[in-house]
Tab-separated table of C-alpha atoms in Angstrom:
chain	number	residue	atom	x	y	z
A	1	MET	CA	-38.950	4.082	19.185
A	2	ALA	CA	-35.247	4.698	20.067
A	3	GLU	CA	-34.071	6.674	17.149
A	4	ALA	CA	-30.839	4.980	15.878
A	5	MET	CA	-27.211	5.471	15.810
A	6	LYS	CA	-25.645	7.932	14.062
A	7	ILE	CA	-22.921	7.291	12.713
A	8	VAL	CA	-21.026	9.823	9.712
A	9	VAL	CA	-17.904	8.188	7.520
A	10	ALA	CA	-14.839	9.981	6.627
A	11	GLY	CA	-14.294	7.515	2.963
A	12	CYS	CA	-15.377	5.738	0.583
A	13	GLY	CA	-12.763	3.421	-0.691
A	14	ILE	CA	-12.475	-0.617	1.430
A	15	ALA	CA	-12.514	0.269	5.285
A	16	GLY	CA	-14.840	2.802	4.941
A	17	LEU	CA	-17.327	1.152	2.753
A	18	SER	CA	-17.176	-1.609	5.300
A	19	ALA	CA	-17.643	0.556	8.177
A	20	ALA	CA	-20.562	1.421	6.807
A	21	VAL	CA	-22.549	-1.626	5.505
A	22	SER	CA	-20.871	-3.598	8.755
A	23	ALA	CA	-23.069	0.142	10.434
A	24	ALA	CA	-25.942	-0.803	9.010
A	25	GLU	CA	-26.456	-4.086	8.972
A	26	GLN	CA	-26.611	-2.675	12.650
A	27	GLY	CA	-29.588	-0.374	11.822
A	28	ALA	CA	-27.641	2.947	12.953
A	29	SER	CA	-28.281	5.757	11.258
A	30	VAL	CA	-24.963	6.373	8.598
A	31	THR	CA	-23.220	8.963	6.287
A	32	VAL	CA	-20.818	8.002	4.651
A	33	LEU	CA	-18.327	11.247	2.892
A	34	GLU	CA	-16.536	11.605	-0.259
A	35	ARG	CA	-14.535	13.928	-1.515
A	36	ALA	CA	-14.285	12.050	-5.127
A	37	VAL	CA	-17.512	12.897	-7.420
A	38	LYS	CA	-19.927	9.750	-7.696
A	39	GLU	CA	-17.426	8.133	-11.231
A	40	GLU	CA	-14.018	8.227	-9.125
A	41	ARG	CA	-15.693	6.584	-5.685
A	42	GLY	CA	-13.080	4.574	-3.984
A	43	GLY	CA	-10.493	6.417	-3.170
A	44	ASN	CA	-7.141	3.517	-3.743
A	45	THR	CA	-9.617	0.863	-3.558
A	46	ARG	CA	-11.240	1.742	-6.549
A	47	TRP	CA	-7.922	1.075	-8.459
A	48	THR	CA	-5.939	-0.858	-6.909
A	49	GLU	CA	-6.238	-5.293	-7.651
A	50	ALA	CA	-6.649	-5.627	-4.712
A	51	PHE	CA	-4.539	-8.748	-3.762
A	52	MET	CA	-5.438	-9.857	0.290
A	53	ARG	CA	-2.500	-12.595	2.260
A	54	MET	CA	-4.629	-15.902	2.374
A	55	LYS	CA	-4.278	-18.839	1.863
A	56	SER	CA	-7.518	-19.665	1.106
A	57	GLU	CA	-10.371	-17.568	1.528
A	58	GLU	CA	-10.259	-18.928	5.326
A	59	GLU	CA	-6.870	-18.519	6.269
A	60	VAL	CA	-3.936	-16.145	5.997
A	61	ALA	CA	-0.858	-16.980	4.924
A	62	ASP	CA	1.315	-18.072	7.135
A	63	ASP	CA	3.843	-16.130	7.619
A	64	PHE	CA	1.578	-13.879	7.627
A	65	VAL	CA	2.220	-12.691	11.840
A	66	ASP	CA	5.532	-13.935	11.368
A	67	HIS	CA	5.852	-10.926	8.594
A	68	PHE	CA	4.487	-8.564	10.584
A	69	MET	CA	5.744	-8.875	13.571
A	70	ASP	CA	10.187	-8.931	12.165
A	71	ASN	CA	8.788	-5.841	10.664
A	72	ALA	CA	7.242	-4.541	13.981
A	73	GLY	CA	9.414	-0.977	14.440
A	74	TRP	CA	13.025	-0.379	14.857
A	75	HIS	CA	14.932	-0.620	17.563
A	76	LEU	CA	11.970	-1.557	19.595
A	77	ASP	CA	12.197	-1.472	23.687
A	78	PRO	CA	12.564	-4.860	25.068
A	79	SER	CA	11.128	-4.361	29.044
A	80	LEU	CA	8.375	-2.403	26.862
A	81	MET	CA	7.472	-4.944	24.506
A	82	ASN	CA	8.020	-8.105	27.577
A	83	GLU	CA	5.179	-5.966	28.226
A	84	THR	CA	2.293	-7.071	25.078
A	85	ALA	CA	3.039	-10.598	26.952
A	86	ARG	CA	0.036	-9.863	29.352
A	87	ASP	CA	-3.351	-9.613	29.196
A	88	TYR	CA	-3.775	-5.888	27.435
A	89	ALA	CA	-6.357	-4.664	29.808
A	90	GLU	CA	-2.940	-4.528	32.024
A	91	TRP	CA	-0.777	-3.129	29.400
A	92	PRO	CA	0.510	-0.084	31.083
A	93	ALA	CA	0.155	3.635	29.553
A	94	ILE	CA	2.587	3.938	27.851
A	95	VAL	CA	3.338	0.293	25.926
A	96	LYS	CA	-0.656	1.434	25.075
A	97	ALA	CA	0.820	4.566	23.224
A	98	LEU	CA	3.803	2.680	21.540
A	99	SER	CA	4.234	3.556	18.610
A	100	PHE	CA	5.770	-0.619	16.894
A	101	THR	CA	3.333	-3.066	15.354
A	102	ASP	CA	0.445	-3.755	17.857
A	103	PRO	CA	0.029	-7.797	17.706
A	104	GLU	CA	-3.422	-7.471	19.489
A	105	ILE	CA	-3.655	-4.954	15.990
A	106	ILE	CA	-1.909	-8.179	13.975
A	107	GLY	CA	-4.337	-11.413	16.069
A	108	THR	CA	-7.558	-9.227	15.622
A	109	LEU	CA	-6.155	-8.436	11.346
A	110	ALA	CA	-5.352	-12.931	11.612
A	111	ALA	CA	-8.520	-13.816	13.036
A	112	GLU	CA	-10.805	-12.194	11.406
A	113	ALA	CA	-9.743	-11.882	8.021
A	114	GLY	CA	-11.307	-15.430	6.904
A	115	PRO	CA	-14.558	-14.994	8.843
A	116	THR	CA	-14.537	-11.372	6.500
A	117	LEU	CA	-13.974	-12.460	3.872
A	118	SER	CA	-17.228	-14.766	3.777
A	119	TRP	CA	-18.734	-11.265	4.866
A	120	LEU	CA	-17.760	-9.291	1.857
A	121	LYS	CA	-19.452	-13.524	-0.643
A	122	GLU	CA	-22.400	-12.510	1.539
A	123	HIS	CA	-22.423	-9.261	-0.690
A	124	GLY	CA	-21.811	-11.182	-4.093
A	125	ILE	CA	-17.438	-10.935	-3.550
A	126	ARG	CA	-15.942	-14.085	-5.686
A	127	PHE	CA	-12.582	-14.279	-4.477
A	128	SER	CA	-10.117	-16.408	-6.603
A	129	ASP	CA	-5.322	-17.209	-6.636
A	130	MET	CA	-5.772	-15.876	-10.512
A	131	PRO	CA	-2.046	-15.525	-11.447
A	132	THR	CA	-0.625	-12.126	-10.842
A	133	TYR	CA	2.166	-8.903	-12.282
A	134	LEU	CA	4.084	-10.925	-9.679
A	135	LEU	CA	6.300	-13.819	-12.200
A	136	THR	CA	7.585	-14.938	-9.166
A	137	GLN	CA	6.205	-14.622	-5.375
A	138	SER	CA	6.532	-16.070	-1.596
A	139	THR	CA	4.073	-16.175	-0.502
A	140	THR	CA	0.308	-16.928	-0.580
A	141	ARG	CA	-2.446	-15.037	-2.464
A	142	ILE	CA	-6.079	-14.454	-3.306
A	143	CYS	CA	-8.234	-11.621	-5.118
A	144	PRO	CA	-11.319	-10.878	-5.484
A	145	VAL	CA	-12.668	-11.514	-9.020
A	146	GLY	CA	-12.949	-7.964	-11.101
A	147	GLY	CA	-9.710	-6.415	-8.277
A	148	GLY	CA	-10.438	-3.168	-6.078
A	149	GLN	CA	-13.130	-2.051	-8.164
A	150	ALA	CA	-15.233	-5.196	-7.458
A	151	LEU	CA	-15.397	-4.807	-4.037
A	152	VAL	CA	-16.900	-0.778	-4.813
A	153	ASP	CA	-19.271	-1.684	-6.636
A	154	ALA	CA	-20.784	-4.704	-4.287
A	155	LEU	CA	-20.042	-2.523	-0.699
A	156	ALA	CA	-21.492	0.640	-2.021
A	157	ALA	CA	-24.622	-0.994	-3.888
A	158	ARG	CA	-25.091	-2.742	-0.798
A	159	ALA	CA	-25.009	0.464	1.232
A	160	GLU	CA	-27.902	2.360	-0.823
A	161	GLU	CA	-29.739	-1.369	-0.214
A	162	LEU	CA	-29.426	0.271	3.378
A	163	GLY	CA	-30.138	3.647	2.425
A	164	VAL	CA	-26.489	4.965	3.602
A	165	ASP	CA	-26.715	8.083	3.172
A	166	PHE	CA	-23.463	9.744	0.796
A	167	ARG	CA	-22.806	13.338	0.353
A	168	TYR	CA	-19.238	12.888	-2.072
A	169	GLU	CA	-16.931	16.172	-3.541
A	170	THR	CA	-17.701	16.572	0.345
A	171	THR	CA	-14.989	16.710	2.432
A	172	ALA	CA	-14.359	16.695	6.248
A	173	VAL	CA	-12.782	19.679	7.891
A	174	GLU	CA	-12.643	19.672	11.906
A	175	PHE	CA	-14.184	17.371	14.308
A	176	LEU	CA	-17.641	18.738	16.536
A	177	ARG	CA	-17.780	19.250	20.072
A	178	ASP	CA	-19.348	19.460	22.730
A	179	ASP	CA	-18.883	22.370	26.211
A	180	SER	CA	-16.880	18.864	27.460
A	181	GLY	CA	-14.094	18.585	24.470
A	182	GLN	CA	-16.144	14.670	23.399
A	183	VAL	CA	-16.222	15.058	19.265
A	184	THR	CA	-20.354	14.821	18.479
A	185	GLY	CA	-19.936	14.627	14.762
A	186	LEU	CA	-17.595	15.672	12.252
A	187	ARG	CA	-17.960	19.432	10.246
A	188	ALA	CA	-17.588	18.874	6.375
A	189	ARG	CA	-16.545	21.577	2.918
A	190	THR	CA	-19.543	20.828	0.462
A	191	ALA	CA	-19.199	21.136	-3.398
A	192	ASP	CA	-21.783	23.817	-2.952
A	193	ASN	CA	-19.020	26.613	-2.828
A	194	GLY	CA	-17.453	25.040	-0.500
A	195	ALA	CA	-20.659	25.984	1.953
A	196	LEU	CA	-20.306	23.953	5.852
A	197	ILE	CA	-22.922	21.492	6.808
A	198	ASP	CA	-22.778	20.057	10.406
A	199	LEU	CA	-23.486	16.563	10.750
A	200	PRO	CA	-23.428	14.613	13.887
A	201	GLY	CA	-22.531	11.048	15.039
A	202	LYS	CA	-19.920	9.371	15.916
A	203	VAL	CA	-16.842	9.794	13.297
A	204	ILE	CA	-15.246	6.718	11.735
A	205	LEU	CA	-12.391	7.883	9.862
A	206	ALA	CA	-11.432	5.784	6.932
A	207	CYS	CA	-9.638	8.428	3.914
A	208	GLY	CA	-6.950	7.685	3.420
A	209	GLY	CA	-3.081	7.745	4.033
A	210	PHE	CA	-1.370	11.874	2.832
A	211	GLU	CA	0.142	10.077	-0.150
A	212	GLY	CA	-1.633	13.333	-1.971
A	213	ASN	CA	-0.890	15.591	0.718
A	214	ALA	CA	2.559	17.100	-0.837
A	215	GLU	CA	3.034	19.155	1.214
A	216	MET	CA	2.437	16.290	3.824
A	217	GLN	CA	4.915	14.801	1.947
A	218	SER	CA	7.762	16.895	2.499
A	219	GLN	CA	7.729	17.613	6.265
A	220	TYR	CA	7.431	13.579	6.145
A	221	TYR	CA	9.474	12.196	4.521
A	222	GLY	CA	12.055	16.335	2.805
A	223	GLU	CA	13.398	16.289	-0.057
A	224	ARG	CA	13.141	12.690	-1.422
A	225	ALA	CA	8.666	13.467	-1.431
A	226	ARG	CA	10.199	16.100	-4.617
A	227	TYR	CA	9.776	12.574	-6.817
A	228	ILE	CA	6.961	10.869	-5.421
A	229	ARG	CA	3.966	10.324	-7.216
A	230	PRO	CA	0.594	8.335	-6.138
A	231	VAL	CA	0.402	4.874	-7.388
A	232	ALA	CA	-2.678	5.357	-8.801
A	233	ARG	CA	-5.721	7.773	-9.588
A	234	GLY	CA	-7.201	7.788	-6.832
A	235	GLY	CA	-4.458	8.531	-3.946
A	236	TYR	CA	-4.545	12.042	-5.176
A	237	TYR	CA	-8.352	12.069	-2.896
A	238	ASN	CA	-6.175	10.964	0.508
A	239	ARG	CA	-4.633	14.207	1.931
A	240	GLY	CA	-5.020	13.753	5.459
A	241	GLU	CA	-7.423	15.436	7.255
A	242	GLY	CA	-8.888	12.509	9.034
A	243	VAL	CA	-4.145	11.539	10.055
A	244	ARG	CA	-4.366	15.771	11.072
A	245	MET	CA	-7.218	16.043	12.203
A	246	ALA	CA	-7.601	13.267	15.636
A	247	LEU	CA	-3.619	14.180	15.871
A	248	ALA	CA	-4.938	17.841	16.533
A	249	LEU	CA	-6.746	15.868	19.500
A	250	GLY	CA	-4.049	14.118	21.047
A	251	ALA	CA	-4.399	10.832	19.414
A	252	ALA	CA	-0.868	8.659	19.764
A	253	THR	CA	0.079	7.592	16.490
A	254	CYS	CA	1.624	4.754	14.372
A	255	GLY	CA	3.203	3.959	11.269
A	256	ASP	CA	6.353	4.720	10.020
A	257	PHE	CA	5.671	8.242	9.174
A	258	SER	CA	9.061	8.726	7.724
A	259	GLU	CA	8.073	5.569	4.681
A	260	TYR	CA	5.595	4.313	2.418
A	261	HIS	CA	4.480	1.873	0.629
A	262	ALA	CA	6.966	2.284	-2.875
A	263	GLU	CA	5.842	0.723	-6.186
A	264	PRO	CA	9.088	0.782	-8.803
A	265	ILE	CA	6.410	2.333	-12.612
A	266	ASP	CA	6.850	4.263	-15.452
A	267	PRO	CA	6.822	7.462	-15.043
A	268	ARG	CA	5.701	8.419	-18.474
A	269	SER	CA	2.729	6.703	-17.902
A	270	GLY	CA	-0.479	8.037	-16.485
A	271	VAL	CA	-2.033	4.501	-16.020
A	272	SER	CA	-2.932	2.565	-12.831
A	273	GLU	CA	-0.298	1.161	-10.966
A	274	PRO	CA	1.968	1.291	-13.806
A	275	ILE	CA	4.139	-1.167	-12.390
A	276	VAL	CA	7.692	-2.084	-14.279
A	277	PHE	CA	8.183	-5.581	-12.547
A	278	ASN	CA	10.662	-7.379	-14.923
A	279	PHE	CA	13.495	-5.743	-13.565
A	280	PRO	CA	15.334	-8.664	-11.378
A	281	TYR	CA	16.127	-9.969	-15.457
A	282	GLY	CA	18.336	-7.396	-16.544
A	283	ILE	CA	20.211	-4.774	-14.426
A	284	LEU	CA	19.855	-1.559	-13.146
A	285	VAL	CA	21.482	2.369	-13.472
A	286	ASP	CA	21.019	5.369	-12.190
A	287	GLN	CA	21.833	8.662	-14.656
A	288	SER	CA	24.920	8.196	-14.550
A	289	GLY	CA	24.639	4.386	-15.748
A	290	ASN	CA	26.546	2.607	-12.933
A	291	ARG	CA	24.588	-1.030	-10.952
A	292	PHE	CA	23.508	0.395	-7.363
A	293	ILE	CA	21.417	-2.152	-6.446
A	294	ASP	CA	21.166	-6.211	-6.410
A	295	GLU	CA	18.178	-6.472	-8.841
A	296	ALA	CA	17.234	-10.318	-7.536
A	297	SER	CA	18.748	-11.071	-4.502
A	298	ALA	CA	15.332	-12.673	-4.406
A	299	THR	CA	12.111	-13.013	-5.274
A	300	VAL	CA	10.108	-9.928	-7.270
A	301	ASP	CA	7.303	-9.801	-4.217
A	302	ALA	CA	10.235	-9.227	-1.490
A	303	ILE	CA	12.241	-6.433	-3.060
A	304	TYR	CA	10.307	-4.217	-5.142
A	305	GLU	CA	9.550	-2.058	-2.693
A	306	ASN	CA	13.425	-2.020	-1.713
A	307	VAL	CA	14.349	-1.220	-5.050
A	308	ALA	CA	12.141	1.609	-5.805
A	309	ARG	CA	12.949	3.343	-2.107
A	310	THR	CA	16.786	3.035	-3.540
A	311	ILE	CA	15.732	4.348	-6.650
A	312	ASN	CA	14.189	7.935	-5.248
A	313	LYS	CA	17.058	8.415	-3.024
A	314	LEU	CA	18.664	8.790	-6.516
A	315	PRO	CA	20.243	11.893	-7.660
A	316	GLY	CA	16.516	12.525	-9.662
A	317	GLY	CA	14.190	9.698	-8.136
A	318	VAL	CA	15.221	7.596	-11.907
A	319	ALA	CA	16.566	4.913	-12.410
A	320	TYR	CA	16.725	2.509	-16.404
A	321	LEU	CA	16.023	-1.188	-15.575
A	322	ILE	CA	18.118	-2.353	-19.008
A	323	CYS	CA	17.865	-5.989	-20.695
A	324	ASP	CA	18.240	-7.538	-24.420
A	325	GLU	CA	16.540	-9.524	-26.236
A	326	ARG	CA	17.442	-12.588	-23.940
A	327	LEU	CA	14.035	-10.809	-21.671
A	328	ASP	CA	12.340	-12.823	-24.537
A	329	GLU	CA	13.005	-16.371	-22.159
A	330	VAL	CA	11.154	-15.625	-19.834
A	331	GLU	CA	7.340	-17.074	-20.180
A	332	ASN	CA	5.225	-13.958	-19.898
A	333	TRP	CA	7.194	-11.737	-18.500
A	334	GLN	CA	4.227	-9.143	-20.031
A	335	ARG	CA	2.754	-9.794	-17.253
A	336	SER	CA	4.958	-7.486	-15.004
A	337	VAL	CA	5.022	-4.592	-15.926
A	338	ARG	CA	1.595	-2.560	-16.760
A	339	SER	CA	2.418	0.935	-18.548
A	340	ASP	CA	1.619	1.488	-21.505
A	341	GLN	CA	4.410	3.142	-22.903
A	342	LYS	CA	6.959	1.130	-24.796
A	343	PRO	CA	11.005	0.491	-23.467
A	344	VAL	CA	12.774	2.311	-25.473
A	345	THR	CA	14.280	0.293	-27.809
A	346	ALA	CA	18.038	0.266	-29.973
A	347	ASP	CA	20.367	-1.939	-31.724
A	348	THR	CA	23.566	-1.288	-30.240
A	349	LEU	CA	24.047	-0.131	-25.678
A	350	PRO	CA	25.550	3.261	-27.312
A	351	GLU	CA	22.461	4.317	-29.408
A	352	LEU	CA	20.449	3.054	-26.457
A	353	ALA	CA	22.811	5.262	-23.720
A	354	GLN	CA	21.689	8.203	-26.301
A	355	LYS	CA	17.973	7.779	-26.365
A	356	LEU	CA	18.619	7.310	-22.215
A	357	GLY	CA	20.503	10.735	-21.985
A	358	ILE	CA	22.539	7.845	-20.690
A	359	ASP	CA	27.270	8.200	-20.869
A	360	PRO	CA	27.552	6.012	-23.116
A	361	ALA	CA	30.834	4.781	-21.443
A	362	ALA	CA	29.858	4.855	-18.559
A	363	LEU	CA	27.344	2.307	-19.826
A	364	ASP	CA	28.689	0.371	-21.730
A	365	GLN	CA	31.635	-0.292	-18.572
A	366	THR	CA	28.980	-1.164	-16.500
A	367	VAL	CA	27.813	-3.887	-18.392
A	368	THR	CA	31.004	-4.971	-19.540
A	369	ALA	CA	32.061	-5.360	-15.964
A	370	TYR	CA	28.039	-6.887	-15.420
A	371	ASN	CA	29.514	-9.512	-18.321
A	372	ALA	CA	32.253	-10.284	-17.003
A	373	ALA	CA	31.058	-11.456	-13.592
A	374	THR	CA	27.739	-13.766	-14.563
A	375	THR	CA	28.310	-17.646	-14.813
A	376	GLU	CA	27.542	-20.231	-16.266
A	377	GLY	CA	24.046	-22.376	-15.358
A	378	THR	CA	20.269	-23.125	-15.948
A	379	PHE	CA	18.342	-19.611	-16.002
A	380	ARG	CA	15.068	-20.624	-13.973
A	381	PRO	CA	13.365	-17.819	-14.158
A	382	PHE	CA	10.058	-18.545	-12.181
A	383	GLU	CA	12.421	-19.472	-9.295
A	384	LEU	CA	15.607	-18.256	-7.275
A	385	ASP	CA	18.311	-19.890	-9.814
A	386	GLY	CA	21.872	-19.173	-7.466
A	387	LEU	CA	22.700	-17.964	-11.022
A	388	GLY	CA	24.731	-14.765	-10.153
A	389	THR	CA	27.673	-13.056	-10.662
A	390	THR	CA	31.045	-13.303	-8.962
A	391	GLY	CA	32.991	-10.138	-7.937
A	392	LEU	CA	30.633	-7.744	-8.714
A	393	THR	CA	29.773	-4.993	-6.291
A	394	PRO	CA	26.422	-4.542	-5.843
A	395	PRO	CA	25.982	-8.656	-6.904
A	396	LYS	CA	23.806	-10.181	-8.711
A	397	SER	CA	22.140	-12.741	-7.040
A	398	ASN	CA	20.248	-14.617	-9.324
A	399	TRP	CA	18.711	-14.793	-13.247
A	400	ALA	CA	22.728	-13.022	-13.973
A	401	LEU	CA	22.238	-13.739	-17.607
A	402	PRO	CA	24.697	-11.721	-20.191
A	403	ILE	CA	24.110	-8.375	-21.783
A	404	ALA	CA	24.785	-8.789	-25.125
A	405	LYS	CA	22.183	-9.386	-28.011
A	406	GLY	CA	20.624	-6.763	-29.535
A	407	PRO	CA	17.733	-5.133	-30.003
A	408	PHE	CA	18.858	-4.491	-27.031
A	409	ARG	CA	15.263	-2.341	-24.039
A	410	ALA	CA	15.315	0.332	-21.349
A	411	TRP	CA	11.925	1.430	-18.597
A	412	PRO	CA	12.324	4.496	-17.334
A	413	ILE	CA	12.121	3.648	-13.619
A	414	SER	CA	10.750	5.996	-10.673
A	415	SER	CA	8.948	5.539	-7.367
A	416	ALA	CA	5.585	5.806	-6.444
A	417	ASN	CA	3.807	6.152	-3.201
A	418	CYS	CA	1.065	3.413	-2.796
A	419	PHE	CA	0.013	4.334	0.182
A	420	THR	CA	1.727	6.029	3.675
A	421	PHE	CA	2.604	3.865	6.454
A	422	GLY	CA	1.990	6.727	8.746
A	423	GLY	CA	-1.566	7.164	11.424
A	424	LEU	CA	-2.622	6.746	14.060
A	425	ARG	CA	-3.290	4.428	17.104
A	426	CYS	CA	-6.481	2.089	17.063
A	427	ASN	CA	-6.702	-0.576	19.377
A	428	SER	CA	-8.673	-4.260	17.874
A	429	SER	CA	-11.886	-2.497	18.571
A	430	ALA	CA	-10.500	0.563	15.556
A	431	GLN	CA	-10.849	2.347	18.355
A	432	VAL	CA	-8.156	5.685	18.007
A	433	LEU	CA	-6.021	5.870	21.283
A	434	ASP	CA	-4.333	9.643	22.868
A	435	GLY	CA	-1.283	9.434	23.582
A	436	GLU	CA	-1.894	7.537	26.985
A	437	GLY	CA	-3.001	5.166	25.849
A	438	ARG	CA	-6.433	5.628	26.496
A	439	VAL	CA	-10.100	5.581	23.543
A	440	ILE	CA	-10.692	9.102	22.161
A	441	PRO	CA	-14.802	8.707	22.635
A	442	ASN	CA	-16.849	7.870	19.695
A	443	ILE	CA	-13.707	8.382	17.334
A	444	TYR	CA	-12.908	5.007	15.178
A	445	ALA	CA	-9.888	4.512	12.249
A	446	ALA	CA	-9.954	2.092	9.675
A	447	GLY	CA	-8.007	2.287	6.370
A	448	GLU	CA	-4.766	3.520	5.215
A	449	THR	CA	-5.695	6.044	8.561
A	450	MET	CA	-5.741	3.415	11.215
A	451	GLY	CA	-0.883	3.468	11.058
A	452	LEU	CA	0.597	-0.420	11.787
A	453	TYR	CA	3.450	-1.049	9.398
A	454	TYR	CA	6.806	0.060	9.369
A	455	LYS	CA	10.092	-1.258	7.689
A	456	ARG	CA	9.103	-3.751	5.649
A	457	TYR	CA	4.970	-3.560	3.927
A	458	THR	CA	3.489	-7.062	4.399
A	459	GLY	CA	2.316	-7.136	0.783
A	460	ALA	CA	-1.713	-7.993	0.236
A	461	THR	CA	-2.403	-7.210	3.661
A	462	SER	CA	-3.552	-3.286	3.039
A	463	VAL	CA	-6.776	-4.004	1.438
A	464	LEU	CA	-7.732	-6.492	4.072
A	465	ARG	CA	-7.087	-4.437	6.875
A	466	GLY	CA	-9.422	-2.105	5.428
A	467	ALA	CA	-11.829	-4.919	5.210
A	468	VAL	CA	-11.234	-6.048	8.514
A	469	PHE	CA	-11.030	-3.179	10.826
A	470	GLY	CA	-13.801	-1.022	8.569
A	471	ARG	CA	-16.077	-3.627	9.077
A	472	ILE	CA	-15.165	-3.950	13.333
A	473	ALA	CA	-15.638	0.201	13.347
A	474	GLY	CA	-18.803	0.134	12.110
A	475	GLN	CA	-19.981	-3.146	13.926
A	476	HIS	CA	-18.809	-1.581	17.298
A	477	ALA	CA	-19.782	2.110	16.836
A	478	SER	CA	-23.596	0.845	16.001
A	479	GLY	CA	-23.141	-0.948	19.081
A	480	ALA	CA	-22.959	-4.329	18.310
A	481	GLY	CA	-18.793	-4.458	19.750
A	482	ALA	CA	-19.850	-2.379	21.466
């Protein structure tokens, strides 16, 4: 009887678990390494609501491919982009290794999204288009009932049924290699006084990005990294070992190493993803009391990332959302704030400014100028109503009501790192490629470790990417997709 294919999966989020289960279903002998304790397994997936950019359980959203390709990279060379119209096998090596959003990857992601959701449903996951914290949306989304934790619980249970060996409090350290330099497994550090163990087999890197590594963030983001924290507890476990190990082996990069998926959060809160998404219904000011951005240039799902990135570049990496009594005209606005900290409140603007540490005269001047620029019109909070300011820089394009009626409310907002963009270049089988565009044998990547995003994040695709390419990696590594 032939010995089962051995596979080592680094990471236990949606990508790692999808890889482990799909490989084990093909008869492979699978070991999963997880830095966290069992009770916190799941990486970022455990803490997210896991929205997916789908219009149904079978089809991706209408804007899915277009949004990705509109954000494929910066100033891409058209002579190289033209090469992607040929069959992938005919692409020049320089294009296969190029750092851009590969249309082959996006095509596979779109084509396999529906089948992957069907596969997840076989393991007990249910999906819904239930209301979200996004009060206005530019696209369609669904999510698993129970969020990311439901994904982790269901797939981990299935993996255990299939005999997958989970090693908790265990971290990948380096690749094992034979005399020719080919990867033959992983060396890992365990909780047993830091003892090292060698685990032979093909390797699937699904251990996240580097949002939990302050040194790597400083390396890639510079000084602004000091104000960025992971958006949820799971992100602290993602310290970039998978990316670093593969780069040291000669892997090509993909994804924008100078950016991350940013979310505006309340820095006072320690809950998972303490987002503050009601900013389109007020004004945002910096520590000097000045507005710095159009708070409502589009629906909130389309602009929150840019707002959060802009806040990160402000002095102190913080801004303040100022609202008045009329926020209550937005039905269920509370859904859009996940902080467990109450807003700062005051009966007057000078009192609010004092509580925030802002010069009262400066805030009064800002609010006075803003109020004078507002116009008459019908306030429609759940659609782009065109109720904008006139003659104001920066403008406010929608939902521009005066800030005039107490009590006044304010939330501090900082920028959190949901996940990093920079990662490894892979082909559509999730195999890691080297700088010449060649497959590095026996190494796969999925989830955040697989680089993909540039410019703007294509919202509600990260968990989906992890599930699709984790499943593909497990199948291919086990021989089912070879």
